[in-house]
XYZ file of C-alpha atoms in Angstrom:
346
model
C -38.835 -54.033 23.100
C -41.096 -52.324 25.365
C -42.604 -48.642 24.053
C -40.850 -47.178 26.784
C -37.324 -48.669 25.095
C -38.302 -47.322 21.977
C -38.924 -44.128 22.170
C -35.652 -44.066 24.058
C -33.728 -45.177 21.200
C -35.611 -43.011 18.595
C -34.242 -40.251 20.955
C -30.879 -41.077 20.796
C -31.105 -41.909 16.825
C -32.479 -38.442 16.738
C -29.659 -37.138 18.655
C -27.146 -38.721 16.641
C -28.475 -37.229 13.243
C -28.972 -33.622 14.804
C -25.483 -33.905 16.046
C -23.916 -35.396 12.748
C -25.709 -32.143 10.775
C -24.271 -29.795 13.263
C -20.794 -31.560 12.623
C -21.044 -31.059 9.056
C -21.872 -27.538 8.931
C -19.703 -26.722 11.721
C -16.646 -28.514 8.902
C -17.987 -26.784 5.991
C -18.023 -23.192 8.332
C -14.688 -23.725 9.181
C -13.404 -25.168 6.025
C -14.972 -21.527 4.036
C -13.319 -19.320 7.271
C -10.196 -21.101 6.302
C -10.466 -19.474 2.960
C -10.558 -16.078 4.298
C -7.890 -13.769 4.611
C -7.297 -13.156 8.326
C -5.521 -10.228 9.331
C -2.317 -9.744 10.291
C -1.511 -10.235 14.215
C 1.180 -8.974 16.323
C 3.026 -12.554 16.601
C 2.941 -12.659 12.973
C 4.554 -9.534 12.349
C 7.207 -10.171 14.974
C 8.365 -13.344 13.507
C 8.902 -12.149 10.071
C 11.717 -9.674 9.078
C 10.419 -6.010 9.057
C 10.458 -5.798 13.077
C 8.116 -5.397 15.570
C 4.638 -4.220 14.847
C 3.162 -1.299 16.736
C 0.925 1.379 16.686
C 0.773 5.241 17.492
C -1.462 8.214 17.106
C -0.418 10.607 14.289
C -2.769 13.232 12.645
C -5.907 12.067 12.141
C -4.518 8.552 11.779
C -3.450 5.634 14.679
C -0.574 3.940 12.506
C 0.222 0.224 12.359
C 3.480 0.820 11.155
C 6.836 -2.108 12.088
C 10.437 -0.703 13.271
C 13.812 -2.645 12.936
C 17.051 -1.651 13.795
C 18.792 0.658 16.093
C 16.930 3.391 17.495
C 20.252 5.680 17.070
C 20.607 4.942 13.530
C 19.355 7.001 10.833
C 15.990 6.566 10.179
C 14.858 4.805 6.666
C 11.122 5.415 6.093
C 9.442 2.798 3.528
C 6.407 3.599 1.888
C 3.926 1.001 -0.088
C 1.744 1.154 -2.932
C -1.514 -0.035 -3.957
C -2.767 -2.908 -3.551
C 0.839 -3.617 -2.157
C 1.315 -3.454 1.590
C 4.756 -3.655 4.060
C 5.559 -6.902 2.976
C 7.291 -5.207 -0.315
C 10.179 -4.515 2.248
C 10.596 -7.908 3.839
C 13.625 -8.704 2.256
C 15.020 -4.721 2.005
C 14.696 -4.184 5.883
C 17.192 -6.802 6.954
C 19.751 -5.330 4.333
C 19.617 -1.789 5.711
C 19.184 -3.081 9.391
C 22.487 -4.843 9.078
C 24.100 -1.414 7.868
C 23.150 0.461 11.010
C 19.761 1.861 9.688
C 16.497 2.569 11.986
C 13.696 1.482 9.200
C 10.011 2.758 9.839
C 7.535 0.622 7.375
C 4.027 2.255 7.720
C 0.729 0.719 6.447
C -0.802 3.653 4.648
C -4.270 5.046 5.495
C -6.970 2.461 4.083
C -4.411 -0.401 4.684
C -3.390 -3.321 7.411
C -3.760 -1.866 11.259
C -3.661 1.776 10.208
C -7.438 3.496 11.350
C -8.999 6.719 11.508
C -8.882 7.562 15.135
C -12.604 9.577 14.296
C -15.706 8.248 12.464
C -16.030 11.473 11.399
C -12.895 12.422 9.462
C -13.287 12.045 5.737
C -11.595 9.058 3.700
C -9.735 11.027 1.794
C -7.079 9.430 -0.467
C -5.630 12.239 -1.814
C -1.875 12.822 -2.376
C -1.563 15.400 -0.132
C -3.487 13.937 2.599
C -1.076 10.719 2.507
C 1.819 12.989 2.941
C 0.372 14.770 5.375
C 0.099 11.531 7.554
C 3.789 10.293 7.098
C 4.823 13.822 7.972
C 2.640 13.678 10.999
C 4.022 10.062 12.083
C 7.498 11.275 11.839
C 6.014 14.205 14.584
C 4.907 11.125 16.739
C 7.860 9.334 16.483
C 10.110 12.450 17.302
C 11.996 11.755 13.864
C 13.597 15.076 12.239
C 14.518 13.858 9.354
C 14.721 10.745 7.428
C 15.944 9.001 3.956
C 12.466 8.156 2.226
C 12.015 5.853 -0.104
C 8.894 4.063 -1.890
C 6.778 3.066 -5.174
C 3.481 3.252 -6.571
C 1.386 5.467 -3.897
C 4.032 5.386 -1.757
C 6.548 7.151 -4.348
C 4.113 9.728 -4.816
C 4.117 10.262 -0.891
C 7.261 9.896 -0.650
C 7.313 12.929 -3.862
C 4.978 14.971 -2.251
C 6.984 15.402 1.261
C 10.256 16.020 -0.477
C 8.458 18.316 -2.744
C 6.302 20.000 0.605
C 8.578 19.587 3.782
C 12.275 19.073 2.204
C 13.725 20.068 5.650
C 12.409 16.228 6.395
C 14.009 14.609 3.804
C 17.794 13.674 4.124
C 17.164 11.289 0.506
C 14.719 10.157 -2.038
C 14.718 6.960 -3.420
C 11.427 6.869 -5.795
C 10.268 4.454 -8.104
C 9.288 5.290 -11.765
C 10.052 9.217 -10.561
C 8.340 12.416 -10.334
C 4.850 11.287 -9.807
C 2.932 14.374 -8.329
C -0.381 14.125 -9.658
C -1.606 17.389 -11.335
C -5.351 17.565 -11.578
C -5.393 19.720 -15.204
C -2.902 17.463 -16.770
C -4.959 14.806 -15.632
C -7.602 15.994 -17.895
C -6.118 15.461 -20.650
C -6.472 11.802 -23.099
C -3.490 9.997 -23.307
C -2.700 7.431 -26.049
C -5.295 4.469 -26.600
C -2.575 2.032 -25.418
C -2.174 3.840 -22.085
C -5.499 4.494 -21.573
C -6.135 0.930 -21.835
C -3.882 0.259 -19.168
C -5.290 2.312 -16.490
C -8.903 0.447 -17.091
C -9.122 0.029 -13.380
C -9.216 4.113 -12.391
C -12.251 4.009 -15.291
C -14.064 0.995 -13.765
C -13.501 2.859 -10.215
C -14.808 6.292 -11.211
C -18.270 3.940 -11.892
C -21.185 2.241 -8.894
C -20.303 -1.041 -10.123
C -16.833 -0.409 -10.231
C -16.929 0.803 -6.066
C -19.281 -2.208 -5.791
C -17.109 -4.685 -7.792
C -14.224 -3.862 -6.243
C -15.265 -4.335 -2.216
C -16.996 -7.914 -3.744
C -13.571 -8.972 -5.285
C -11.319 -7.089 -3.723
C -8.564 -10.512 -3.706
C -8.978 -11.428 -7.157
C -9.300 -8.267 -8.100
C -5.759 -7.107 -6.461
C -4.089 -10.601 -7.598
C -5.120 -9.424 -11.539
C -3.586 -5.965 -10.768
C -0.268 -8.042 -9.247
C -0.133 -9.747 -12.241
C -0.624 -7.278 -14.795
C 2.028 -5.011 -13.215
C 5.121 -7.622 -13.048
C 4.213 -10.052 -15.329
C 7.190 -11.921 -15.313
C 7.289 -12.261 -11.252
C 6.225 -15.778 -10.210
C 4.808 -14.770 -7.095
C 3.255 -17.802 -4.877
C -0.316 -17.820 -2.849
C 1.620 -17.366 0.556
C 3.247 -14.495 -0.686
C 0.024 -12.912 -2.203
C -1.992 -13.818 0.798
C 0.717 -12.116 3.213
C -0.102 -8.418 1.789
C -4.031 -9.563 1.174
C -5.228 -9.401 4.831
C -4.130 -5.487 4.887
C -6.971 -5.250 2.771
C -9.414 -6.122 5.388
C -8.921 -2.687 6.807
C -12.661 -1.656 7.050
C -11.645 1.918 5.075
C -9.443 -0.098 2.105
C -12.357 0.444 -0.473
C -13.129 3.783 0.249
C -9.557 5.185 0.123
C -8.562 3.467 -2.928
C -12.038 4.940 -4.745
C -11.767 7.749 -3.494
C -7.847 7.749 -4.885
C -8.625 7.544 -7.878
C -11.789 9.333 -8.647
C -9.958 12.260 -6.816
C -7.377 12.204 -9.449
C -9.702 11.939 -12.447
C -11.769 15.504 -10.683
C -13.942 13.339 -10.292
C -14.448 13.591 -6.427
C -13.597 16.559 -4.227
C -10.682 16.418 -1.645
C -10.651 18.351 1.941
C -10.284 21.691 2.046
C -7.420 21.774 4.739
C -5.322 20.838 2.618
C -6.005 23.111 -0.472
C -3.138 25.643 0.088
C -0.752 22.280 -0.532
C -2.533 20.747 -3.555
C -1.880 24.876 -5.118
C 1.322 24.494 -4.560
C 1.854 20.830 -6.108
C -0.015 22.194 -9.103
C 2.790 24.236 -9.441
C 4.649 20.737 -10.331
C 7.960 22.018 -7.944
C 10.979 21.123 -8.411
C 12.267 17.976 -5.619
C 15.779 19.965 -4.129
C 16.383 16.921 -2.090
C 19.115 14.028 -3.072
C 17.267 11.707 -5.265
C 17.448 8.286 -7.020
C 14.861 7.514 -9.751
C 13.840 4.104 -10.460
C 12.143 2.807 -13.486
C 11.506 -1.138 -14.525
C 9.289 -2.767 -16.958
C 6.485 -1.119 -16.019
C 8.017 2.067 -17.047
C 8.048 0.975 -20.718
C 9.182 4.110 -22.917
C 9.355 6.275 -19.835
C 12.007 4.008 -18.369
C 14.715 6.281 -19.295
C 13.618 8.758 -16.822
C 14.237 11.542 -19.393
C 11.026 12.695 -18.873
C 11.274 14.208 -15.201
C 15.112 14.342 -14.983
C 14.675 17.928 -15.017
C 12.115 17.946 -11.670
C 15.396 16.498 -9.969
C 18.130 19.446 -9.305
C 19.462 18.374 -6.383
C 22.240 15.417 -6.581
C 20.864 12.609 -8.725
C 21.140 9.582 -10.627
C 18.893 7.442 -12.037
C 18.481 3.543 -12.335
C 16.680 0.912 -14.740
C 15.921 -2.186 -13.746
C 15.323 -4.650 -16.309
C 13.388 -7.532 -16.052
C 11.592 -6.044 -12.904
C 7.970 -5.137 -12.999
C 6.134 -2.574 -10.919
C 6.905 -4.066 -7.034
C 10.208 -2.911 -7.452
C 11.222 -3.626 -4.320
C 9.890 -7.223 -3.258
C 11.104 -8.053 -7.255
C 14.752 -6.597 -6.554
C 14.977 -6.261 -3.189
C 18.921 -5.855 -2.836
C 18.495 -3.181 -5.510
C 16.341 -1.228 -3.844
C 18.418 -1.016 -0.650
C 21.186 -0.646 -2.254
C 19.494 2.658 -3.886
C 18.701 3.627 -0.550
C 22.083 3.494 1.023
C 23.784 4.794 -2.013
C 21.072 8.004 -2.477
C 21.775 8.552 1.540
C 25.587 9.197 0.920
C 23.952 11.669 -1.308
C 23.487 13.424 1.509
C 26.663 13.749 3.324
């Protein structure tokens, strides 16, 4: 073989190997990308049952929020908790869509396609902030007045507009009850046995705990998932549906901010002062209400403790065996809370 020929087919070795590495780390790139939560895209949404996905400036907010049913019917708004998402109400939309309902199913701020339409605007998770934006996307959407219904953050939402704007609630359907956070009570030790199961607020009122959290935020949210219903085999598919609204680039500094708010440990925005004095006052909710408690509840599941917060019609429901996603765990329940706490109403 002349040098000539050889230097040719050192090229071409060379080639070869250089391509072979790029091959490999392209496969291990896309293998780890794989891994990786992607968010939630418009076909996505439209395939599954909460409705069609869309968005629309409210407040200080542009909400991803999904809409089923007929636009005459009477609006259902659905509100999730943290680190819960829409997908809580895949199975409840479909039951209330089939009874005539219009059902609005927001992301909250910090969550799936909702943004700040500003870089500027604080990310404020404060109770009355969060009201203020479903209040403002009911403005957008030209919606009067609606049955409201949710758990976790979004019962306290859902307790703060029917405490705030009651002319916008038709019915309440709220999981584990009155849950209007007042700051002084908040100051106060509870038993060691509660405290220990609110660990996370103390590991978020901490650096590491901010830092932690936005490292792990997956695992992190699966422990929380399974801490709250223990007895709910959940699969990865269903975990990893509600996991990519956690990509929202704000999702870590709402949910800190949550919770150190509500420990005084971080300031909120002074706009909305005038309605976290009034919430102090711990009102009464006039509206027609159902109360929900499960598991998670444990001695408080009898609702006895915030009956009295209730004076409009009421009732209240335990749900045994359930744990704190009341209503992906029990989903006919749930809507069957809402319809029934609507009739409430008429």
């Amino acid at each position: 073989m002349s040098q000539k020929q050889t230097l040719k087919s050192q090229n071409i070795i060379m080639k070869l190997i250089v391509g072979a590495f790029f091959l490999v780390i392209f496969t291990i790139g896309s293998a780890n990308a794989q891994q990786k939560v992607k968010p939630i895209s418009n076909n996505e949404n439209q395939k599954n049952s909460l409705g069609t996905l869309k968005q629309i400036d409210a407040g200080v907010l542009n909400i991803g929020y999904t809409e089923a049913g007929p636009a005459k019917g009477t609006p259902v708004i659905l509100l999730h908790g943290w680190p819960y998402d829409i997908h809580s109400y895949n199975e409840v939309v479909p039951i209330l869509v089939s009874k005539g309902y219009r059902v609005i199913t927001p992301y909250l701020r910090g969550s799936g396609t909702t943004h700040f339409i500003s870089e500027n605007t604080m990310r404020n998770g404060q109770q009355s902030a969060v009201a203020s934006d479903i209040i403002a996307l009911m403005d957008a959407l030209k919606i009067d007045k609606a049955v409201v219904g949710g758990f976790d953050w979004g019962a306290r939402t859902a307790d703060v507009m029917a405490a705030l704007w009651p002319e916008r609630v038709k019915a309440l359907v709220s999981v584990s009850g009155y849950l209007i956070t007042n700051l002084e009570a908040n100051k106060n030790p509870l038993n060691p046995t509660a405290e220990y199961g609110w660990w996370y607020q103390y590991y978020f009122s901490t650096d590491r705990g901010e830092k932690g959290y936005r490292e792990n935020t997956y695992e992190f949210n699966k422990l929380i998932w399974k801490q709250a219903s223990p007895k709910w085999n959940f699969d990865k598919a269903t975990y990893d549906q509600t996991a990519a609204s956690f990509n929202n680039p704000d999702h870590t500094a709402i949910v800190i901010h949550n919770y150190r708010w509500r420990l005084s440990l971080a300031k909120g925005e002074s706009k909305y002062d005038s309605l976290e004095d009034r919430l102090a006052k711990r009102p009464v909710i006039t509206v027609p209400t159902i109360t929900i408690a499960s598991d998670f509840d444990g001695p408080a599941a009898d609702g006895k403790a915030y009956a009295n917060k209730f004076t409009g019609k009421y009732s209240h429901k335990i749900f045994n065996g359930i744990g704190h996603n009341v209503p992906q765990e029990a989903p006919k329940a749930f809507a069957e809370a809402i319809i029934e706490a609507d009739s409430y109403a008429k």
